[in-house]
Structure formats: C-alpha cells, structure tokens
Coordinates of C-alpha atoms in Angstrom, one line a residue:
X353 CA 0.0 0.0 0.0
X354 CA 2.9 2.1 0.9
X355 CA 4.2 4.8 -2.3
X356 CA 7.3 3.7 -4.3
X357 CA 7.2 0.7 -2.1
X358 CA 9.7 -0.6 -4.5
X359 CA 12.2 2.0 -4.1
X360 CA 11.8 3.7 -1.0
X361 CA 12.5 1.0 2.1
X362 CA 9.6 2.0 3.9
X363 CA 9.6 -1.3 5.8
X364 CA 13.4 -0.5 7.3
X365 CA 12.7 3.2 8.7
X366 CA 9.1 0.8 10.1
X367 CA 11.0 -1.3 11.5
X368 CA 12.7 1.2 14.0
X369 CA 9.5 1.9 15.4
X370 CA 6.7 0.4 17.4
X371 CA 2.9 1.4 18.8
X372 CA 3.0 1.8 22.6
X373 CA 1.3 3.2 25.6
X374 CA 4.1 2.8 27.6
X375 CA 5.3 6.6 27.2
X376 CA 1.5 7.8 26.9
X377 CA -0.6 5.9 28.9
X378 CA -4.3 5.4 27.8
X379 CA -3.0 7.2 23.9
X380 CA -0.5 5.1 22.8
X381 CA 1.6 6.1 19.8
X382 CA 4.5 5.4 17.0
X383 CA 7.7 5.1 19.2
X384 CA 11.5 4.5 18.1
X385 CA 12.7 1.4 19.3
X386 CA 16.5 2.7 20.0
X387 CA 17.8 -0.3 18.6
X388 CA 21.4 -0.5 18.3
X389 CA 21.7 -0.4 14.6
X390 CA 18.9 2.4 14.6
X391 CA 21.5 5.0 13.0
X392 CA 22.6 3.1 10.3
X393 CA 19.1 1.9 9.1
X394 CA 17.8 5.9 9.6
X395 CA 20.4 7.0 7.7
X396 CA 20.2 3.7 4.5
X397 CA 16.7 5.1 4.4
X398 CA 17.1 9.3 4.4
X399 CA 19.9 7.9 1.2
X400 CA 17.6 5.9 -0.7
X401 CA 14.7 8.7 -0.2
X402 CA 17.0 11.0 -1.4
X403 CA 18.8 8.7 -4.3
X404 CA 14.8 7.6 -5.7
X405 CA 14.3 11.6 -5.7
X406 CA 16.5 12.5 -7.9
X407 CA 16.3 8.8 -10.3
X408 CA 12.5 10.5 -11.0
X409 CA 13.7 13.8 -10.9
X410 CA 16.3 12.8 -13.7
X411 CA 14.2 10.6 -15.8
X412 CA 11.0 12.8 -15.8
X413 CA 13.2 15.6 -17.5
X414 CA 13.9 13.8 -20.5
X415 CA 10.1 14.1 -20.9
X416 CA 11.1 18.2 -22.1
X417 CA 13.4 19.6 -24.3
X418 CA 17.0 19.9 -23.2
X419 CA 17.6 23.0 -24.3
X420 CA 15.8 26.4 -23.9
X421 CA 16.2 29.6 -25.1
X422 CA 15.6 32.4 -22.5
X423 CA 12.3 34.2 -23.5
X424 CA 12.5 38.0 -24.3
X425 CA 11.7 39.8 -21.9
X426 CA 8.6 41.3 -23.1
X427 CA 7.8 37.8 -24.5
X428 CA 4.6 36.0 -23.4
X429 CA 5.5 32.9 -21.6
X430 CA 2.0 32.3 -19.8
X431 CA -0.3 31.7 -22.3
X432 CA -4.1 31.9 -22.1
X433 CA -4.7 27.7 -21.5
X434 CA -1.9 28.0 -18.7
X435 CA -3.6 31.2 -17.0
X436 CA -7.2 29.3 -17.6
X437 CA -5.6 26.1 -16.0
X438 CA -4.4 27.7 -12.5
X439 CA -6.9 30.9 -12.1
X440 CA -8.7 29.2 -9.7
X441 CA -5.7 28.7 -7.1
X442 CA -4.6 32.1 -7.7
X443 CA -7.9 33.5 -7.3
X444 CA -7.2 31.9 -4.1
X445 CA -3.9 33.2 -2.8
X446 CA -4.9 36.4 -4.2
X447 CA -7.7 37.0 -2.0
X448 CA -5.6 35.9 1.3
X449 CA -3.5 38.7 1.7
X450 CA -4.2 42.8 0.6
X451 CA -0.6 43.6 -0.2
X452 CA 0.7 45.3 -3.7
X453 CA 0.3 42.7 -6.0
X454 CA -3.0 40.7 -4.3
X455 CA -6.7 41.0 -4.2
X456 CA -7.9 44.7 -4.6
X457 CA -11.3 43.6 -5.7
X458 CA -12.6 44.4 -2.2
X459 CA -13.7 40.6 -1.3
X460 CA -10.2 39.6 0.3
X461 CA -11.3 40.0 3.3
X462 CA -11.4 36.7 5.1
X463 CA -14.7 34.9 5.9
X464 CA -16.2 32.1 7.5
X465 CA -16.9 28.8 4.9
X466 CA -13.3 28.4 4.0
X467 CA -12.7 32.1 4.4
X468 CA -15.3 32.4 1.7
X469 CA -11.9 33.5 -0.7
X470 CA -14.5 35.4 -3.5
X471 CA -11.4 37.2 -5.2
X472 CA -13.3 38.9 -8.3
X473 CA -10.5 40.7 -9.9
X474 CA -11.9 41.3 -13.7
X475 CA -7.9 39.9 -14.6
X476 CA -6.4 37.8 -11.7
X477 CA -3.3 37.4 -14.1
X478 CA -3.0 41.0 -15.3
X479 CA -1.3 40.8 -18.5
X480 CA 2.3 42.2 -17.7
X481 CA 2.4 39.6 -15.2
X482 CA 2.3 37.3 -18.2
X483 CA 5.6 38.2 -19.7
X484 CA 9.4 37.0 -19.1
X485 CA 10.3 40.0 -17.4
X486 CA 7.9 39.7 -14.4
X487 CA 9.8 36.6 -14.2
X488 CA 13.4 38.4 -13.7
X489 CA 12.1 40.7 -10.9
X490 CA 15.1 40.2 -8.3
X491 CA 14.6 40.1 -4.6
X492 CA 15.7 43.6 -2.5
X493 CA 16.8 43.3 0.9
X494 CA 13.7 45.0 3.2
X495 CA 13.4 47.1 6.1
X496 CA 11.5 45.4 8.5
X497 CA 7.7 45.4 8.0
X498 CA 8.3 47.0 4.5
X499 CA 8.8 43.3 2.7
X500 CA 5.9 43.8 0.1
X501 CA 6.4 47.3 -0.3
X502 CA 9.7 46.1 -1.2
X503 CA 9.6 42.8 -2.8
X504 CA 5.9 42.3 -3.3
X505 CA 5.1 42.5 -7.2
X506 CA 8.8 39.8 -7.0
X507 CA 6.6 37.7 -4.5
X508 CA 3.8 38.0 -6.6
X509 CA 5.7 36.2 -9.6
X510 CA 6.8 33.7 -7.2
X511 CA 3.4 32.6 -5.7
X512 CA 2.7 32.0 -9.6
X513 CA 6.4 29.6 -9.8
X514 CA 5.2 27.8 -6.6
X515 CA 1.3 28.0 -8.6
X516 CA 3.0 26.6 -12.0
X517 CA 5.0 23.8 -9.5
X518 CA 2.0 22.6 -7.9
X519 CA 0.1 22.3 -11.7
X520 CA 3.0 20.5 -12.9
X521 CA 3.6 23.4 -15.7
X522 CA 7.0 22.8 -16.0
X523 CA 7.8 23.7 -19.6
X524 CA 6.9 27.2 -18.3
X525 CA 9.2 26.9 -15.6
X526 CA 12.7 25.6 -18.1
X527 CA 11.8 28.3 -20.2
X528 CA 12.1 30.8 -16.9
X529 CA 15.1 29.1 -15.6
X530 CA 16.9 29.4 -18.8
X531 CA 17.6 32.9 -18.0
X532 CA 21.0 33.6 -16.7
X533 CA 19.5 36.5 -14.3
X534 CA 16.7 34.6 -13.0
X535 CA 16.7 35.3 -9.1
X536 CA 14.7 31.8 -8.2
X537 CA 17.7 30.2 -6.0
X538 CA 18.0 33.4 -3.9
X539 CA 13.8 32.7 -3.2
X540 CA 14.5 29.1 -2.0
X541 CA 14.4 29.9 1.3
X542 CA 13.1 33.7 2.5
X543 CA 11.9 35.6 5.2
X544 CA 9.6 38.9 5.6
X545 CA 11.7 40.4 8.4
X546 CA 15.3 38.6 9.2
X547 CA 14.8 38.1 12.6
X548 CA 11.5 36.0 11.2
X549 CA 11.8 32.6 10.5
X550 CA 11.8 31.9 6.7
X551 CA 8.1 31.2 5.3
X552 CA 7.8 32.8 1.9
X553 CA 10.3 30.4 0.0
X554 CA 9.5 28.1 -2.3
X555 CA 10.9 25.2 -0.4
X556 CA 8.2 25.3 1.7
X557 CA 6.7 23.1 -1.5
X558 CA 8.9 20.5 -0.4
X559 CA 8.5 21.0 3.3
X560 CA 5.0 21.0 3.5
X561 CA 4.6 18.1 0.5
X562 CA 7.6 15.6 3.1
X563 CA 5.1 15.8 6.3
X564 CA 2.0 13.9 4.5
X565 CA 3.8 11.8 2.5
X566 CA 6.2 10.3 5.3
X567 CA 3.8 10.5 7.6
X568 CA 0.9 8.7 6.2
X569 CA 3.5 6.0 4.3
X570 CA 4.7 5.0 8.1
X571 CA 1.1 4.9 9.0
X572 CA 0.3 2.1 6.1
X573 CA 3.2 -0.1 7.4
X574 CA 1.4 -0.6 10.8
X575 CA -2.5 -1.6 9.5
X576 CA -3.4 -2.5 13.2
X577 CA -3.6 1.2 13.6
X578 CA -6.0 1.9 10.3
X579 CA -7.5 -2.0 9.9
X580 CA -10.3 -3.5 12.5
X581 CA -9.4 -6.7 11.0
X582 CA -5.4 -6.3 11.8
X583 CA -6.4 -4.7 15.4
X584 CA -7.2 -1.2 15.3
X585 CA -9.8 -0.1 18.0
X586 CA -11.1 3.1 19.2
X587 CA -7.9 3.6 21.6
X588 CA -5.3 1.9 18.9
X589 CA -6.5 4.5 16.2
X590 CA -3.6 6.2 13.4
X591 CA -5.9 9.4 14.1
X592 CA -4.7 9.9 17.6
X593 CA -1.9 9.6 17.1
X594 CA 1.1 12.3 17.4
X595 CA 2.1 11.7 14.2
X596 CA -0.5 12.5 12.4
X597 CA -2.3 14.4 13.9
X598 CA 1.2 17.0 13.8
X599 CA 1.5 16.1 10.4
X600 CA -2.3 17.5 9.5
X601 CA -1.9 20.9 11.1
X602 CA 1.5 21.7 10.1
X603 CA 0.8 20.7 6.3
X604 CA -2.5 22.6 6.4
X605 CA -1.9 25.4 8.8
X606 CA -2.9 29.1 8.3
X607 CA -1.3 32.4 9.0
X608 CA 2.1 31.9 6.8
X609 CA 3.7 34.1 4.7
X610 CA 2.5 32.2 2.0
X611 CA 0.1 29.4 1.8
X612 CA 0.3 28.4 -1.6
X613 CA 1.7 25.2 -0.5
X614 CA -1.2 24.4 1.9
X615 CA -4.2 24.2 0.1
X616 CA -3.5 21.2 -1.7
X617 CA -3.5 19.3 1.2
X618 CA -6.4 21.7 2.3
X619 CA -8.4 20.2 -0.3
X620 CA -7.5 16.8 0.1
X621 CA -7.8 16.4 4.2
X622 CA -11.1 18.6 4.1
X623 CA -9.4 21.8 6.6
X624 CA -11.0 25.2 6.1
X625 CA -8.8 27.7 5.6
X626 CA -7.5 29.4 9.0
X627 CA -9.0 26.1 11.1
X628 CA -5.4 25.4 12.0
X629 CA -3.5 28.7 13.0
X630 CA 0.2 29.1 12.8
X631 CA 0.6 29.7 16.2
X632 CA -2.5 27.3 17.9
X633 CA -4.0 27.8 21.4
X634 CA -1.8 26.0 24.1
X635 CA -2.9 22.5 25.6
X636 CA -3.3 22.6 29.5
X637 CA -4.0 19.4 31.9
X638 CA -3.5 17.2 35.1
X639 CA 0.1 18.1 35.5
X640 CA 0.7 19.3 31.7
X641 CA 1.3 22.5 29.8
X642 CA 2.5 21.8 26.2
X643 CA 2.2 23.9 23.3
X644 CA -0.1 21.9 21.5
X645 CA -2.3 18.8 22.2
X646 CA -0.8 16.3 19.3
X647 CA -1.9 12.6 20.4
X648 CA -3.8 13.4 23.0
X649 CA -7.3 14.0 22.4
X650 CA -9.8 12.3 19.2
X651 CA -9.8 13.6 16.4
X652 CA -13.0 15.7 16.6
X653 CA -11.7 17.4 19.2
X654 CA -8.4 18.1 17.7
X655 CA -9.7 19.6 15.0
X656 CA -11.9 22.0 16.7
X657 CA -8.8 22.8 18.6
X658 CA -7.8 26.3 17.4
X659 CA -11.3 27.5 16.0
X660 CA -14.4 25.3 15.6
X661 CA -15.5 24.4 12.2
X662 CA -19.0 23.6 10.7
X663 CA -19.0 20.3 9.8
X664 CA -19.9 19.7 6.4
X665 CA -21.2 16.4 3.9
X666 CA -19.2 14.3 2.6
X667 CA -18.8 14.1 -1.0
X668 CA -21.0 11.0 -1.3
X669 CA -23.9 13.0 0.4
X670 CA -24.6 15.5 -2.2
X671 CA -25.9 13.1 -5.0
X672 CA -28.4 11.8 -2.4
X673 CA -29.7 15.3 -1.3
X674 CA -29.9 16.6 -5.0
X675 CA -32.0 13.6 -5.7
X676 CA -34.2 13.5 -2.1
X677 CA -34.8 17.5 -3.7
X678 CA -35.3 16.5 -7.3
X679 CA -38.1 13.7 -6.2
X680 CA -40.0 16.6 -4.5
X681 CA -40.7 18.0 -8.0
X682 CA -38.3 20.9 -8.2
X683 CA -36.5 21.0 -11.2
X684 CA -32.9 20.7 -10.9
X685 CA -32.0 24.4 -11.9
X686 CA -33.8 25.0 -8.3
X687 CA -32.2 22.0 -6.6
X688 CA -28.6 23.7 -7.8
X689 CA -29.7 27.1 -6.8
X690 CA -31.1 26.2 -3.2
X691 CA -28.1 23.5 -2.5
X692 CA -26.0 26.6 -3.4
X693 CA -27.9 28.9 -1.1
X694 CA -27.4 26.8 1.6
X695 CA -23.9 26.2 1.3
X696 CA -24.5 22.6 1.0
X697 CA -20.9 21.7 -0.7
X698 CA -18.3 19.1 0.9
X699 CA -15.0 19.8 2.0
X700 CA -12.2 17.6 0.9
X701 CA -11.9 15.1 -1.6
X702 CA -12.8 12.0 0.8
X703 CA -15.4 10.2 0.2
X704 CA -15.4 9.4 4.3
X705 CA -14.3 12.5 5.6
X706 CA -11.4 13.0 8.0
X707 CA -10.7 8.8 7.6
X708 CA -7.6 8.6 4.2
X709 CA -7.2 5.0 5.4
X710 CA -10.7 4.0 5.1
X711 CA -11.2 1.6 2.3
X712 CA -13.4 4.1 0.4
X713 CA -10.7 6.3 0.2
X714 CA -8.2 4.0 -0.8
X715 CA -7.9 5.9 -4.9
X716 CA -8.1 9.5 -3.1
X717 CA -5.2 8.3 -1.7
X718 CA -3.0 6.8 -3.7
X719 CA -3.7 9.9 -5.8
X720 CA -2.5 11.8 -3.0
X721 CA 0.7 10.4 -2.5
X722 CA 1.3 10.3 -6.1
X723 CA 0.8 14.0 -5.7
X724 CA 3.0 14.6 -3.1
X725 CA 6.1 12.9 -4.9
X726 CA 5.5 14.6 -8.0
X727 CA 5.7 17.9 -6.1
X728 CA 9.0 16.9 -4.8
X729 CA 10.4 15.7 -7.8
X730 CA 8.9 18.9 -10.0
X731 CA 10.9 21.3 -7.1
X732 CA 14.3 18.8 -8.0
X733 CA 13.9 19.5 -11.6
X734 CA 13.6 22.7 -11.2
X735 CA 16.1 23.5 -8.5
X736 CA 18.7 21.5 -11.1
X737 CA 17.4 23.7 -14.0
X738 CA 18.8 26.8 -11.6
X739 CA 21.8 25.0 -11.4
X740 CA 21.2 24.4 -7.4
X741 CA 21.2 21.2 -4.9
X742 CA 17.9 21.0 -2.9
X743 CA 19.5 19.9 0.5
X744 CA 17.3 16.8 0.7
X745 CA 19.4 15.3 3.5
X746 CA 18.2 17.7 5.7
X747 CA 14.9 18.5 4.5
X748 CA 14.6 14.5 4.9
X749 CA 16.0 14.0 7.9
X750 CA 14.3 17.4 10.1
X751 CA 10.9 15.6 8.8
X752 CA 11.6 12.6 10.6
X753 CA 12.5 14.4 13.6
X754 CA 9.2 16.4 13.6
X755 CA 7.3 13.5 13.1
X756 CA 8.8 10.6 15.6
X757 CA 9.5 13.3 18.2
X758 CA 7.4 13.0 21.1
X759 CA 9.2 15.7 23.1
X760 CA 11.7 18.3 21.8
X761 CA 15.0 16.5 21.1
X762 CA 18.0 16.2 19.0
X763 CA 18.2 12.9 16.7
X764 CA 20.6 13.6 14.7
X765 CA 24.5 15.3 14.7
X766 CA 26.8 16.4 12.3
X767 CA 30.3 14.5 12.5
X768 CA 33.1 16.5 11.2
X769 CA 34.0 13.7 8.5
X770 CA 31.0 13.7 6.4
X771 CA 31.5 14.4 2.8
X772 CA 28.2 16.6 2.8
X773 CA 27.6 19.4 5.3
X774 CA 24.1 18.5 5.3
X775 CA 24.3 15.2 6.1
X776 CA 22.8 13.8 9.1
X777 CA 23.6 10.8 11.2
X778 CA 20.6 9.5 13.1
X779 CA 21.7 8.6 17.2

C-alpha cells in the first residue's frame, strides 16, 4: 500500500519503530525502538529517499526539451490555456492577503466557509504579469515590516512559480530558468523580516509536500492502527496519534507568509482555511502545559482545537440530497440554486471524511501520494534547471525528527568527517 514501495525502504525506517502506551498511557503512539543499529538503518533510508528523488527527478526531465532559449523579456511565456488552468488557485492566494500585487477587488477579506476567498479581480493574471520579465524581478533586501512594499510584485511572480510547480507546468518553468539573471535560487528559502523565521520560500513546497507523504507512508506499514481486521480499536486508532495528527496541522496550517503550498493538502484532508492557526492555542492538563495537544485528544476534538468548524457532507452526500430534492418535483436548476444557497458543498476530496485510510478512500489516496512525490520531484527538476542542490538530506532528515518526536529532542549530529555538510547521522 505504501508509495514507491519498491524503491523507498519503507519497511526499514518501520521497523525502528513500534505502537506503545508505555510513554502515553491510555493514547499510545509510533515510538523509536533505540535499537542499536537504529542510525545506520535511519540513515540507508534518508539515502535511498534521497537517491529515488533525484532517479524521477532525472528521468522525468527527459520528458522536455533539453535546451531552452531564455524568452525575451517582453515575450509572453503564460499563455491563455496556462492562466485558464491555474486561475482558480490564484484566485485563491490572491484574495488571502491585501498587499501590492493581491486581491484589490474588495472581497479579500477573510470569511467564514473556508474564508469564503470570492477574489473577483476582472484579470487575476494581469497581463504584464504574463511576460518574461515579471519573471526576472530580483529580490531587494527590506526594512522590517516594509517586505511587500519592497519585494511584493517579485513575490507576486513567485506565488505563480510555486502555482505553476503545484500544476505541474513545467515547460513554463525551463523556459524561466533558462535565463541567466533569474533570481529563483535566492527565493528558496526567505523571510519577511530577518529576525523571522523563513516562510515565503519556495521550499516550503517541499516541506510541506515531506510531512503527508512520510507521515501517512509510516502509517500504512502498521494496519493495526487503520484496519479492524489487523487490530485497530477506538484507543489503537492512526488518528490519535502524534504523528498524524502534527503532520495535519503543520501541512494545512494558516497564517504563513504564503500558503500556496497548503491548500493542496487543504483540499484533500477537508481543513477550512485558517482552522489550524500558525501559532494554535496552548494545551493545558492534570500536571501538563504543552504547546499543543498532538496525540492526545480524538480527532474531533483536535480539529476544533484552534477554531471550531462547521462540519460539512461528505462528497458521497450531495448526489443523495440533489436527488431526495429533485423527487419533490423541483427541477434541478432549483435543486442547484437552493443546495447553493445553503452552502450545501463538501469539503475535501474524501469520500469518508477525516478517515484517508478507510477503504473508500483507498484511490483519493493513492492519488495523493502520487501528488506529493511529483511535487518533490517537479521542485528537483527545477532546482537542477537553476543549477542548485535542494538539500534533501536535511529536509529529509528534520521531517523525521518532527514527526517521531514526542518531546523536543535532538536525533541527529553532524560528525566532522562527512562528505556533505548536510548530512545527518541519526543517534
């Protein structure tokens, strides 16, 4: 069940771990064993994850010229069936944010059904931001609190690079990269202020694309946690658990720089916009005070955590209600309208919401994961078309650690002999 089973070992970096109460008593959870070959298998696994990366990476270009010109810079490089293909997500990050550059159509304000994003610019893609040479906008260093007076029509151009990533437009992208001047390696990783942490890059692609797809491939190597026929039970449930429930807010969260990255997995887990905030509400209990409650509440409750969210039907529902409508004797143009009215839409792409392991969700998410890896590999063919290394060992690795960390701890060191500074050796 688990993604590139074939060429990711899955089953060694499952092996290291176990589900236990014995840290959590009465909300058991994925532990590391601390065997004493624990390093060496951590580390065989970050290498092959990092080695199957770039295999896809390298064979998926061959699917594209090899050589590009560098477009003009008056040249149109978005064409009308590109713009038409990824209006609707830039409608979207448009109306997040009122900075130069985003929604001035007076409807970015944020609002309650999924923020209700109703950006109605006339031209989300004004047509200078079409050309080459909104493209070769370079970043300025800011002031603080003056970033998007600053840099904001270049961070405009590069929420459409992260939109063109997550589309998989990537002849667009070559033809971009091909310019000498393009600025796209200094926008990896990059901050508003720089005493910030850095949250408008666009290796928050990758960051935010690692936590799902680790995350829920561990979870499919232990099916007592997802299967009633392997063992799972109401207590024994992958949902309470630490991992993923850390892995849902952190690839879905709100309040970002940019959340570009997000709303793929938005769509897929069925979060509203702004459910999970970037900095949540702080968990207090008999003898605790933690900054977050990950593993240790049900799932309902953890998702009403930081702001509690209408619940909505399931994509299966809405079939059965139009129909239940239609047998009344109002004609379907009604049925639309009033479902409409009501607001009567699902959230997320599960059939069974807030369940990816349930066995009517099994294509969603296979899709999903598919997904996920593609946005990896797109940001490696990319970063190579820059002439750049995406530092996948420790984009890897820091993953890991956020996901099989229980309390804050270091896993990992960096020995003095390594032959990459990134590296990481697991303890």
């Amino acid at each position: 069940m688990a993604h590139q089973a074939s060429n990711i070992p899955w089953n060694v970096l499952a092996s290291n771990l176990h589900w236990s109460e014995l840290k959590h008593p009465g909300h058991g959870d994925l532990h590391l064993r601390f065997k004493p070959d624990q390093g060496k298998k951590l580390h065989y696994f970050v290498e092959a994850f990092i080695r199957n990366i770039r295999e896809h990476s390298y064979t998926a270009r061959k699917q594209y010229p090899e050589h590009y010109n560098p477009p003009l810079p008056e040249e149109v490089i978005l064409d009308d069936a590109v713009v038409c293909k990824i209006t609707p997500t830039v409608r979207r990050w448009r109306a997040q944010r009122k900075h130069p550059g985003f929604c001035r159509c007076g409807s970015g304000i944020l609002r309650s059904e999924e923020t209700e994003h109703k950006c109605e610019c006339p031209i989300p893609i004004p047509p200078e931001e079409r050309t080459a040479a909104a493209f070769y906008r370079r970043y300025e260093p800011n002031r603080c609190y003056m970033f998007f007076e600053t840099n904001g029509k270049a961070f405009y151009n590069l929420e459409i690079v992260k939109t063109l990533l997550l589309y998989g437009e990537m002849d667009t992208i070559f033809r971009v990269c091909a310019y000498p001047g393009v600025d796209l390696r200094t926008w990896w990783s990059m901050y508003q202020c720089y005493c910030e942490n850095p949250d408008a890059g666009w290796d928050s692609l990758c960051r935010t694309a690692l936590l799902p797809y680790i995350a829920l491939n561990v979870i499919s190597c232990f099916p007592e946690t997802w299967d009633s026929a392997s063992g799972k039970t109401n207590e024994k449930d992958y949902r309470r658990m630490r991992i993923y429930q850390y892995m849902l807010k952190h690839c879905t969260k709100s309040g970002m720089t940019t959340e570009v990255a997000t709303h793929p997995h938005r769509q897929f887990f069925g979060i509203a916009d702004g459910q999970f905030k970037r900095y949540g509400t702080e968990f207090r209990g008999p003898g605790l005070h933690i900054p977050y409650p990950y593993g240790l509440m049900p799932l309902e409750a953890f998702l009403n955590w930081d702001q509690v969210v209408e619940s909505k039907p399931a994509p299966a529902d809405i079939p059965q209600v139009q129909w239940i409508l239609h047998s009344k004797g109002l004609p379907m143009e009604l049925v639309l309208e009033i479902m409409a009215f009501a607001g009567y839409a699902p959230r997320g792409r599960l059939q069974v919401p807030h369940d990816p392991f349930h066995p009517e969700n099994r294509e969603e998410l296979a899709k999903y994961l598919r997904f996920c890896w593609e946005v990896l590999v797109r940001c490696d063919m990319m970063a190579v078309a820059l002439g750049m290394a995406i530092p996948w060992r420790d984009l890897v690795s820091n993953t890991l650690v956020q996901l099989l960390s229980c309390v804050p701890r270091r896993w990992y060191t960096i020995p003095d002999d390594v032959d990459h500074p990134e590296s990481y050796v697991f303890l």
